[in-house]
CSV table of C-alpha atoms and ligand atoms in Angstrom, one decimal:
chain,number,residue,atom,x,y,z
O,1376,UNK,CA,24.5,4.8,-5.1
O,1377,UNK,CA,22.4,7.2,-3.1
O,1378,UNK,CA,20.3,6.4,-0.6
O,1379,UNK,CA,16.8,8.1,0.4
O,1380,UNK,CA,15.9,9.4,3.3
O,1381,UNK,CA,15.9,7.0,6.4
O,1382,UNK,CA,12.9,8.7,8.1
O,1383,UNK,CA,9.7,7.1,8.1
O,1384,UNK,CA,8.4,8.9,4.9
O,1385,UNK,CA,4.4,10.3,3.9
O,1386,UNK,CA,5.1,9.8,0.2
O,1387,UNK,CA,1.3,10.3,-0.1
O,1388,UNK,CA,1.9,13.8,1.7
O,1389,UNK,CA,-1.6,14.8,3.2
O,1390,UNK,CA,-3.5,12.0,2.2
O,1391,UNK,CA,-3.3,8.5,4.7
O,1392,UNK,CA,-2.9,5.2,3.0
O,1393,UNK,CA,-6.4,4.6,4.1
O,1394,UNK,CA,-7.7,7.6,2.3
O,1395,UNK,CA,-5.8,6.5,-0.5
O,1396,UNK,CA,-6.9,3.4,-0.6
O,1397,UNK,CA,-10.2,4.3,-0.3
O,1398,UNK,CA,-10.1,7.2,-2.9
O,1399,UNK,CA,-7.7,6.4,-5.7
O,1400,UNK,CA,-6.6,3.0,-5.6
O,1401,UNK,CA,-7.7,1.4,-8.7
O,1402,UNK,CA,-10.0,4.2,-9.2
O,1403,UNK,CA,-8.5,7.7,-10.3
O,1404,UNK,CA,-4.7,9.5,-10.8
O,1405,UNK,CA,-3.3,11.0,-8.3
O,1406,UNK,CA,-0.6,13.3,-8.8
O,1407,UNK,CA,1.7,13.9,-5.4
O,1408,UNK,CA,4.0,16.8,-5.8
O,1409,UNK,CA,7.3,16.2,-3.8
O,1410,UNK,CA,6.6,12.7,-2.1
O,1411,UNK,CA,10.2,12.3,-1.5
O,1412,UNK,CA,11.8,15.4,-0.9
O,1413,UNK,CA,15.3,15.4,-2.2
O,1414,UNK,CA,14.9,12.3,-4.2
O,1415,UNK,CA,17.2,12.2,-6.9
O,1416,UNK,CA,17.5,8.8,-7.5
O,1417,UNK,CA,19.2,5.7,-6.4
O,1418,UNK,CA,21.6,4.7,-9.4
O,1419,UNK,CA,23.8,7.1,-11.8
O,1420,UNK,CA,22.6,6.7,-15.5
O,1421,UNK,CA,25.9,5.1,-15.8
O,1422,UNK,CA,24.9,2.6,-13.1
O,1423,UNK,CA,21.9,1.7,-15.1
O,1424,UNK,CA,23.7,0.9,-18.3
O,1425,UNK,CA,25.6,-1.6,-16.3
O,1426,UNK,CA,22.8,-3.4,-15.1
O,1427,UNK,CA,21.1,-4.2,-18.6
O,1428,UNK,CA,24.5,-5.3,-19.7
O,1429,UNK,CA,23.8,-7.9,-16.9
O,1430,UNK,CA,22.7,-11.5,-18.5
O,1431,UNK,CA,20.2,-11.7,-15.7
O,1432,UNK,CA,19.1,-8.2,-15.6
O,1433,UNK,CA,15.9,-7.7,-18.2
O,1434,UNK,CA,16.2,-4.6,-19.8
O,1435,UNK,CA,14.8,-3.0,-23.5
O,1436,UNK,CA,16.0,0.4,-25.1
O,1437,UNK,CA,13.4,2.4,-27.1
O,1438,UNK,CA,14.0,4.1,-29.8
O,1439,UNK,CA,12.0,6.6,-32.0
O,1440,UNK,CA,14.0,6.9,-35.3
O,1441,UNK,CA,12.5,9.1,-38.3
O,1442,UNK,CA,9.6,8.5,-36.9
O,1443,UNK,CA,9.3,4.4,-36.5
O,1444,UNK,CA,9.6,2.8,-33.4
O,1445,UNK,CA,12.3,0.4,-33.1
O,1446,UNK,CA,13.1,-1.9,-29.5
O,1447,UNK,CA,16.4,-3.4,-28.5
O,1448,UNK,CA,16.0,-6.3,-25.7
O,1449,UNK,CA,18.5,-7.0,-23.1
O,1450,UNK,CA,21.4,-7.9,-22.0
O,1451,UNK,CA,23.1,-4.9,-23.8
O,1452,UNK,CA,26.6,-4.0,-25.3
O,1453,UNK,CA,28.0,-1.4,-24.1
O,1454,UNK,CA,28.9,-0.5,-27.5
O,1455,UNK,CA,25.6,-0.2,-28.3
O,1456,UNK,CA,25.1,2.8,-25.9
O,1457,UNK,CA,27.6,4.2,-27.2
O,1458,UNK,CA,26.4,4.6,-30.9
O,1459,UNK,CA,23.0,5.9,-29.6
O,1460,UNK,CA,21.8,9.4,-30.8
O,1461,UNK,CA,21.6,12.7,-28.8
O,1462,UNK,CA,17.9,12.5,-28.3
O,1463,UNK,CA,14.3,10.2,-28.4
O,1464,UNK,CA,15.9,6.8,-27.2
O,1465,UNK,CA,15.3,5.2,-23.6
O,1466,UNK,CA,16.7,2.4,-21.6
O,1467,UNK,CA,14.0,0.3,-19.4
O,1468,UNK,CA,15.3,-1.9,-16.5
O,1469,UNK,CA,13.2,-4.5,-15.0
O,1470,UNK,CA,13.2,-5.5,-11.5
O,1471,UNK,CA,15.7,-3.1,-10.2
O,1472,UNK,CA,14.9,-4.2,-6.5
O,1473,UNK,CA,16.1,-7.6,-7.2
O,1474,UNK,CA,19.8,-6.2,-7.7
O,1475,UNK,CA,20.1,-2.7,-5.7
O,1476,UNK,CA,19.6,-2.8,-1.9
O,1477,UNK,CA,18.5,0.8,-1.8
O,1478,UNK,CA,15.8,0.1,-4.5
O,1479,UNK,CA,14.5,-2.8,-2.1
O,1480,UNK,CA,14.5,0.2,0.6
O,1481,UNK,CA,12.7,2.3,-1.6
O,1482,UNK,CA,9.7,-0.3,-2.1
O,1483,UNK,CA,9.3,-0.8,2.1
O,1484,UNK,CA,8.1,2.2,2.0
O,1485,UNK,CA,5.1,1.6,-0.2
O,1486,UNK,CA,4.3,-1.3,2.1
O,1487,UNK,CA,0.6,0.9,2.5
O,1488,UNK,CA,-0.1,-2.2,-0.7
O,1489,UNK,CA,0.5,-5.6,0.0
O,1490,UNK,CA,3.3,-7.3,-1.0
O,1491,UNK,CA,1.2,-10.2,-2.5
O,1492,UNK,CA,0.5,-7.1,-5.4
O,1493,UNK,CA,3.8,-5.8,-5.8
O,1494,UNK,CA,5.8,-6.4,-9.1
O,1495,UNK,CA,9.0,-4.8,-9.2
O,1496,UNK,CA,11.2,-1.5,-10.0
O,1497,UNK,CA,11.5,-0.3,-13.1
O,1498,UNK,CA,13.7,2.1,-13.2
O,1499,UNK,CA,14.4,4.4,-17.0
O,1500,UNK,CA,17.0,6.1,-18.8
O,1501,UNK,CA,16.3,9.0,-21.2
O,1502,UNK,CA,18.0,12.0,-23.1
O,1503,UNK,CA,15.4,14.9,-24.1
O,1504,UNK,CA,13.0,13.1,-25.9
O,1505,UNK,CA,12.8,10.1,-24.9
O,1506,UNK,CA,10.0,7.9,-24.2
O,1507,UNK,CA,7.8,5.0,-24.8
O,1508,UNK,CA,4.9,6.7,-26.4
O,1509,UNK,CA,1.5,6.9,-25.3
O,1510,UNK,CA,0.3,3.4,-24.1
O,1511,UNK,CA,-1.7,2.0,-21.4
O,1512,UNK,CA,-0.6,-0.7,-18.8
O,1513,UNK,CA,-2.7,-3.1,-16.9
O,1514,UNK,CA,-0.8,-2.5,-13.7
O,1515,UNK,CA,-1.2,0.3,-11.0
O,1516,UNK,CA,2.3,2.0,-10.8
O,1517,UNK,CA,3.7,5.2,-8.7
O,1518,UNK,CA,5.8,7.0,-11.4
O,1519,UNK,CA,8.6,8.6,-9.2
O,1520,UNK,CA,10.7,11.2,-11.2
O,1521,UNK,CA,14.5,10.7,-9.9
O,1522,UNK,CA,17.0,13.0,-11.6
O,1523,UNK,CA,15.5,15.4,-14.7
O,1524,UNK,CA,12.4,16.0,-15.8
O,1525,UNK,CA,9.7,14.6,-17.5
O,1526,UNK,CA,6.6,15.7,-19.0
O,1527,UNK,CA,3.6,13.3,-18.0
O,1528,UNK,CA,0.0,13.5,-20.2
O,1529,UNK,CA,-2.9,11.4,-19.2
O,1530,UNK,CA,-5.9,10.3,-20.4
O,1531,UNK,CA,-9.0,8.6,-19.5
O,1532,UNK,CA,-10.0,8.2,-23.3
O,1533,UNK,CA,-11.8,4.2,-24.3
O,1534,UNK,CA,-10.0,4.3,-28.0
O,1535,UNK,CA,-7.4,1.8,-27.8
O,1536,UNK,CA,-6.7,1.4,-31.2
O,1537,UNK,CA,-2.6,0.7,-31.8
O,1538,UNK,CA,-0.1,1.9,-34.2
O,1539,UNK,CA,-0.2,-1.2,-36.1
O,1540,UNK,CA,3.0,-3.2,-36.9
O,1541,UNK,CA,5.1,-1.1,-33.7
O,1542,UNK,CA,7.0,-3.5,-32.0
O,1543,UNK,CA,5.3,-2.0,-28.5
O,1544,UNK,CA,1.7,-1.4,-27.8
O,1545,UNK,CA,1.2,2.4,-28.9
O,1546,UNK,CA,-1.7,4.1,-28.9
O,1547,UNK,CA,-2.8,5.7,-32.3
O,1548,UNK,CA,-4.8,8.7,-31.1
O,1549,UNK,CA,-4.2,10.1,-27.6
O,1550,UNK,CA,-6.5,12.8,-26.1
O,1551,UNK,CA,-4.7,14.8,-23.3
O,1552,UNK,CA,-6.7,15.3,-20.6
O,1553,UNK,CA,-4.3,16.7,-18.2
O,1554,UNK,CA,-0.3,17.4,-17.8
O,1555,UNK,CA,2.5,17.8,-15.6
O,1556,UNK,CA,5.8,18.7,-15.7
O,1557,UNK,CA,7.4,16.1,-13.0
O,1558,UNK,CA,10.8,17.5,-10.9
O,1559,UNK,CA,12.7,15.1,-9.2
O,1560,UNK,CA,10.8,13.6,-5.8
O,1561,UNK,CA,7.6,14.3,-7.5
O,1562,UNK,CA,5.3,11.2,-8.2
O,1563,UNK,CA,2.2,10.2,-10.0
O,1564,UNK,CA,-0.1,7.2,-9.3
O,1565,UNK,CA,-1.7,5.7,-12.5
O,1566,UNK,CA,-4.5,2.9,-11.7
O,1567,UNK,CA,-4.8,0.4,-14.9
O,1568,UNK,CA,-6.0,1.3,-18.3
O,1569,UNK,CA,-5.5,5.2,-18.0
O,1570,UNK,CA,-3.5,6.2,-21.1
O,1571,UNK,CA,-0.4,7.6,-20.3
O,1572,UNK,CA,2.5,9.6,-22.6
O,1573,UNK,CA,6.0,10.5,-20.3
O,1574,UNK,CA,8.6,12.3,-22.6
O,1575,UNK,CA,11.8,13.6,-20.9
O,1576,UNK,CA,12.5,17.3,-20.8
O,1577,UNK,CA,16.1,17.7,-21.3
O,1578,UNK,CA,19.2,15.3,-20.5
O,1579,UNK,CA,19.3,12.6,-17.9
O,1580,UNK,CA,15.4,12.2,-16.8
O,1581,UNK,CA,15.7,8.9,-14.6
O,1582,UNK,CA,11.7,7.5,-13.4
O,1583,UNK,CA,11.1,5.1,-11.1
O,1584,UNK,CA,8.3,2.7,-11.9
O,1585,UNK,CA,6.7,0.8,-8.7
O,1586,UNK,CA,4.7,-1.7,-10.4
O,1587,UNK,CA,2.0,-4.0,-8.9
O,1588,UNK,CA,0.6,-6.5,-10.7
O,1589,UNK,CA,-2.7,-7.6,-11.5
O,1590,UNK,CA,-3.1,-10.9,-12.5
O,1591,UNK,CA,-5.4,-11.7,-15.4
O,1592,UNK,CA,-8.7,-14.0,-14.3
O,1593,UNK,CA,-7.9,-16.6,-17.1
O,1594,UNK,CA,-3.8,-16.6,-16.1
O,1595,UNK,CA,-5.0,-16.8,-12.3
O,1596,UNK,CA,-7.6,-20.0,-13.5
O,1597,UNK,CA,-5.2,-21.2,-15.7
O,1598,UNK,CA,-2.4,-21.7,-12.9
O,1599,UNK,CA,-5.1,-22.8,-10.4
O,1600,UNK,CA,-5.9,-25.5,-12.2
O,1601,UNK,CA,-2.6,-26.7,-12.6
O,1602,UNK,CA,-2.5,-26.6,-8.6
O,1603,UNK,CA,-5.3,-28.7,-8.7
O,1604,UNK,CA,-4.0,-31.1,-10.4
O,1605,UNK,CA,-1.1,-31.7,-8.0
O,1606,UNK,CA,-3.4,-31.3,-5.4
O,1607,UNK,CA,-6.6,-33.8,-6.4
O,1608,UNK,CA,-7.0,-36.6,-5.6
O,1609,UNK,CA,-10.1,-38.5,-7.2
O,1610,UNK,CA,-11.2,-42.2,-6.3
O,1611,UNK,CA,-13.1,-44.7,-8.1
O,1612,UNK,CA,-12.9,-45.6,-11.5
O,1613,UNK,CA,-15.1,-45.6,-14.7
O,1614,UNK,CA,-17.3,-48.1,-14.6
O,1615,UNK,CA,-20.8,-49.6,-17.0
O,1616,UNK,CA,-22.1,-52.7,-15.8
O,1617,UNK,CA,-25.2,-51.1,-17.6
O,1618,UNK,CA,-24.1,-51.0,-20.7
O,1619,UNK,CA,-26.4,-51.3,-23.2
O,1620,UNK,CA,-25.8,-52.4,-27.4
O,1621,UNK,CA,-24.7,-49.6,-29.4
O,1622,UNK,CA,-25.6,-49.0,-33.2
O,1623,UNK,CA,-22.7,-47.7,-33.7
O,1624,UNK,CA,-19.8,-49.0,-31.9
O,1625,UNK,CA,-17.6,-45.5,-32.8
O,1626,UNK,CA,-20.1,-42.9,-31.6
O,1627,UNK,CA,-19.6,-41.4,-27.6
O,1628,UNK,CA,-22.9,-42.4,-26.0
O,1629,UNK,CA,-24.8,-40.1,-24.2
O,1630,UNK,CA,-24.7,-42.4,-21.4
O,1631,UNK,CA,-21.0,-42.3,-21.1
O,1632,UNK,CA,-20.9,-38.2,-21.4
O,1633,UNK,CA,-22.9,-38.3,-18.6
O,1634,UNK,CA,-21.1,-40.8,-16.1
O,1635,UNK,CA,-18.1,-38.7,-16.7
O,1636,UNK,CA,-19.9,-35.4,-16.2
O,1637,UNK,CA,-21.3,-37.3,-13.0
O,1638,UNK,CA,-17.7,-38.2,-12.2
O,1639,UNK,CA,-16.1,-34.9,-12.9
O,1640,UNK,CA,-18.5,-33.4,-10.7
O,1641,UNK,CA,-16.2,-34.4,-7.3
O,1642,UNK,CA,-14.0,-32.0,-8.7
O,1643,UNK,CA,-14.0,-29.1,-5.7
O,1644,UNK,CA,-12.3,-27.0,-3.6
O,1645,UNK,CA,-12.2,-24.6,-0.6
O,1646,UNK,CA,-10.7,-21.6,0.6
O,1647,UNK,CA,-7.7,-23.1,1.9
O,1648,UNK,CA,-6.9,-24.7,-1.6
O,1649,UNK,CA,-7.1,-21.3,-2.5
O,1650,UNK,CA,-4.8,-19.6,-0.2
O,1651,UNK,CA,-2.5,-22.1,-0.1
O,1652,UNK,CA,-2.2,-21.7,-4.1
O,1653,UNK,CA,-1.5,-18.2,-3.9
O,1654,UNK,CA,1.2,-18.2,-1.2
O,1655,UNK,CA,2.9,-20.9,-3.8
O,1656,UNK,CA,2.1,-18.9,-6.7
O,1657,UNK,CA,2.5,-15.4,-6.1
O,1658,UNK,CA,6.2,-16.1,-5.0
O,1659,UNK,CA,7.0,-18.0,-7.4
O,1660,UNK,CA,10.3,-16.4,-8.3
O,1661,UNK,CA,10.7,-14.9,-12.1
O,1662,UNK,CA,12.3,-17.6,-14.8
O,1663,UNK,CA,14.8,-15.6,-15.2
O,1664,UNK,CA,15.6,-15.0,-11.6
O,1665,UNK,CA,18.9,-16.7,-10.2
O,1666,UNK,CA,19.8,-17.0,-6.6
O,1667,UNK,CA,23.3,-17.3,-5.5
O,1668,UNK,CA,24.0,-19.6,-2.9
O,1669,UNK,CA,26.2,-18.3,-0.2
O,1670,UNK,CA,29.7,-20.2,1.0
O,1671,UNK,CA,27.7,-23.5,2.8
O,1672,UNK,CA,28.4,-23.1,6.6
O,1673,UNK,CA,26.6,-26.1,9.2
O,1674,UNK,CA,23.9,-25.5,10.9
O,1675,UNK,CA,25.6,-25.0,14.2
O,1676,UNK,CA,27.8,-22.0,12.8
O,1677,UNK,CA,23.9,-20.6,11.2
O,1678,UNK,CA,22.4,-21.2,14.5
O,1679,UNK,CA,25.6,-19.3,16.2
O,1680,UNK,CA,25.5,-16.6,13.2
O,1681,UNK,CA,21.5,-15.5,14.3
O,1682,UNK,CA,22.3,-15.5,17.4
O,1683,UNK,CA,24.4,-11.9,17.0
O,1684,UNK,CA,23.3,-10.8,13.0
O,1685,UNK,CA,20.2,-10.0,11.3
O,1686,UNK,CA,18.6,-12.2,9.2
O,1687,UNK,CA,17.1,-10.8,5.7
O,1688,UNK,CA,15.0,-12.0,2.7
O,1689,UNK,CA,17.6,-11.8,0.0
O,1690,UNK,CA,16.8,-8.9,-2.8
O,1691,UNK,CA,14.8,-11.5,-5.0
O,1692,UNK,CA,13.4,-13.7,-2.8
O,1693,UNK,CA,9.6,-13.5,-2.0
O,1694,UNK,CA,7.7,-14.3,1.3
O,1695,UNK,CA,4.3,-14.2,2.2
O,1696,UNK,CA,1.8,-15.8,4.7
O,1697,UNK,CA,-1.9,-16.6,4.5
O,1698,UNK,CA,-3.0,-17.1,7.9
O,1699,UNK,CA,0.0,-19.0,9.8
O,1700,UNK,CA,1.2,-20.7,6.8
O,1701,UNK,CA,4.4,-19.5,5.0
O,1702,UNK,CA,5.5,-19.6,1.2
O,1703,UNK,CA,8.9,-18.7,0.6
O,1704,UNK,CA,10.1,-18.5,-3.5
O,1705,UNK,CA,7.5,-20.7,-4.4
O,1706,UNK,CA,7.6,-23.5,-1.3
O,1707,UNK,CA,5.4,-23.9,1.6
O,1708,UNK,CA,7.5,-23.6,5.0
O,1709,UNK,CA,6.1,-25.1,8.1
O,1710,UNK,CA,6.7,-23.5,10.9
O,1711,UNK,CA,6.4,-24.5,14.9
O,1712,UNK,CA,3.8,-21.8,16.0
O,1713,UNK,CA,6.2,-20.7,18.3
O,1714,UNK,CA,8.1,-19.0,15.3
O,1715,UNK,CA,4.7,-17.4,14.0
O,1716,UNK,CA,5.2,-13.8,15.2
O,1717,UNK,CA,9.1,-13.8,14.2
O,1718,UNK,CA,8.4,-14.9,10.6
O,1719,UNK,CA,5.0,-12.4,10.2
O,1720,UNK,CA,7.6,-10.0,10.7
O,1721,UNK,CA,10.4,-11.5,8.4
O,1722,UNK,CA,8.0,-11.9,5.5
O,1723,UNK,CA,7.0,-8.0,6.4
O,1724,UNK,CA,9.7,-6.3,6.8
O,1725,UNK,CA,11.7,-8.8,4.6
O,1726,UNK,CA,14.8,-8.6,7.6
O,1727,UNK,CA,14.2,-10.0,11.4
O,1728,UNK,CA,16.2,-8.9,14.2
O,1729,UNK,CA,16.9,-12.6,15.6
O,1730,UNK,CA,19.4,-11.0,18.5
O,1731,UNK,CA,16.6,-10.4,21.0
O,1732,UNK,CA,15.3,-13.9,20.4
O,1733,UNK,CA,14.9,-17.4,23.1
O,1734,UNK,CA,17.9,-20.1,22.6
O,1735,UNK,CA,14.9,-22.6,22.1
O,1736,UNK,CA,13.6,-20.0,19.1
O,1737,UNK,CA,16.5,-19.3,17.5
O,1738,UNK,CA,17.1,-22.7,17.5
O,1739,UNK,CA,13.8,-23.6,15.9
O,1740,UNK,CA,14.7,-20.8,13.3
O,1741,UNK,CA,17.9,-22.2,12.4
O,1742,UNK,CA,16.5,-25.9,11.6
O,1743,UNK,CA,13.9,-24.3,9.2
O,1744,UNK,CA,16.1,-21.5,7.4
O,1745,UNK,CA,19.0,-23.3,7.6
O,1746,UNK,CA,18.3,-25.0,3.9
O,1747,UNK,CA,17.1,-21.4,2.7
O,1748,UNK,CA,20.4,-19.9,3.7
O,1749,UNK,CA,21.8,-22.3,1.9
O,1750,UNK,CA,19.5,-21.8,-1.2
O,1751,UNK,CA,20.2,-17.8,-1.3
O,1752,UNK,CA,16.9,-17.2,-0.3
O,1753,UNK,CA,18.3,-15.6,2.7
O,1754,UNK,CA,21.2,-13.8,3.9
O,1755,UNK,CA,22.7,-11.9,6.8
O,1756,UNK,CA,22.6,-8.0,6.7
O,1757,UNK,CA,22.0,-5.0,8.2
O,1758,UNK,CA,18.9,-3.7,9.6
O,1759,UNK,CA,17.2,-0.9,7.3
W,2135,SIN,C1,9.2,5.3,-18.5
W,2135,SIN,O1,9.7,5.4,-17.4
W,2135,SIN,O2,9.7,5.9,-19.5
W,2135,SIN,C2,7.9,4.6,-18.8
W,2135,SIN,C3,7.1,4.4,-17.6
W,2135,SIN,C4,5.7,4.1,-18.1
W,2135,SIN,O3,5.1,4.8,-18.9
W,2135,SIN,O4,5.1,3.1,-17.6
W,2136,CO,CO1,3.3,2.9,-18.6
């Protein structure tokens, strides 16, 4: 597997993060011509096919046959590969980062975003021709062209009509508004909803997809309020002492809707229920996402192991903070403040030198992660 440059890199060449931000995030394309010079990739085409063979791994191949779309989900056969045609198929890998240390490097370096609106890698597979068609996505993504080339058309058009019966969403009509032919290192930044149509030029075109999500309002109230309901807790009861004779004994008085509308109003929360969701939500790990707990060692030989090695996130394993709270795969961790700096910068830079650290701190460290060690949530490593 290669691996890119270890140099702090510009990837948005002249333009700051801040610039970026304030220019082209969520606002307009941006096309950066050699952001990582020398880029060709992180995995062989061959190293690919063995991922989505993975059970784990999520993967789809695309194929445009006599002119009808047709998609194969993963895990693959490696048969199947080989009874593909010459031309107009592609292989899709999900969440590349979760399996290939060098794709985790690749994403620090796109650290300009937080973490909290990362998704994953996607990394594809295609001989001339291949492609998913012309589609929009509700995410922001960086396109980064690995090995080949591929020809990118964009669009800002509002018809969103699709190909009815495709088994992807494909636009009907696309409108080329500009085009690029992409050379390995080169990358373009799409914000969400901008129509978008990649097809590989000749053999072994390998993109890189950095994906962040954005989080639907309903799905975001939708899990909120299942946080709530852990997290509510109501008194009284429903009481009428005032009840009056009803005519009809069936019918929901009026009085009653309001009582419980009266009720229901207690229902409230603050900022901190809302932080406190997120950190739980947004690293929630992936259904499909298994962890694989290490040989169990005691806490003392943990203790003694941070002492001398560095302590990583391992590759699917999520942390974020919201102010000095911690949320690691889905759980809160709560920390003596005396840890606070050391696990800001373990949830940023997803490794933590613990070498340079106090006995009494390292000690502190061992009791919490001990348990997450354990789990697979976190590993020993190098630095990066
Ligand atoms: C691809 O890599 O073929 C597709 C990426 C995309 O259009 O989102
Ligand atoms: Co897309």
């Amino acid at each position: 597997m290669q691996t890119i440059n270890s140099q702090p890199l510009t990837l948005l060449n002249k333009i700051t993060p801040e610039q970026f931000l304030a220019e082209y995030w969520q606002k307009k394309p941006l096309l950066i011509r050699q952001a990582i010079p020398g880029f060709s990739g992180l995995l062989t085409p061959d190293e690919l096919a063995g991922l989505a063979c993975e059970d784990e791994v999520q993967s789809r191949l695309v194929q445009l046959t006599k002119g009808k779309w047709q998609v194969t989900s993963g895990p693959m056969m490696e048969k199947t590969f080989k009874r593909l045609p010459e031309k107009d198929w592609t292989l899709l890998v999900q969440g590349v980062n979760h399996y290939v240390p060098e794709a985790a490097d690749l994403l620090a370096h796109f650290s300009f975003i937080p973490h909290a609106r990362l998704d994953d890698l996607m990394v594809s597979y295609a001989p001339d021709g291949g492609g998913v068609g012309p589609h929009l996505d509700s995410y922001d993504v960086f396109l980064l062209q690995g090995s080949g080339k591929r020809h990118w058309k964009i669009s800002q058009q509002t018809d969103f009509t699709l190909i009815e019966d495709a088994p992807l969403r494909i636009l009907k009509h696309f409108e080329t508004e500009h085009e690029w032919l992409m050379e390995a290192g080169d990358m373009l930044y799409l914000p969400p909803q901008i129509a978008h149509w990649g097809v590989a030029v000749g053999d072994d075109c390998m993109t890189y997809s950095i994906g962040f999500r954005a989080p639907k309002t309903q799905e975001l109230a939708h899990e909120f309020l299942h946080y709530l309901q852990d997290h509510l807790h109501l008194t009284g009861m429903y009481a009428d002492a005032d009840l009056t004779l009803q005519s009809h004994p069936a019918e929901i008085s009026s009085a009653m809707v309001n009582k419980v509308y009266q009720s229901l109003q207690a229902i409230s929360w603050q900022p901190q229920h809302v932080g406190d969701f997120l950190g739980r939500y947004l690293t929630e790990p992936k259904p499909h996402i298994v962890f694989e707990p290490p040989k169990k060692i005691s806490l003392k030989v943990f203790s003694q192991r941070l002492h001398q090695e560095i302590l990583h996130l391992s590759l699917p394993a999520q942390m974020l903070f919201w102010q000095d709270i911690f949320y690691l795969n889905g759980e809160q961790i709560t920390a003596p403040s005396m840890l606070t700096p050391q696990l800001k910068a373990l949830a940023d830079k997803r490794f933590l030198d613990c070498t340079t650290l106090e006995t009494a701190q390292i000690d502190q460290l061992a009791m919490l992660m001990h348990p997450h060690y354990l789990a697979g949530y976190v590993t020993f490593g190098e630095s990066i």
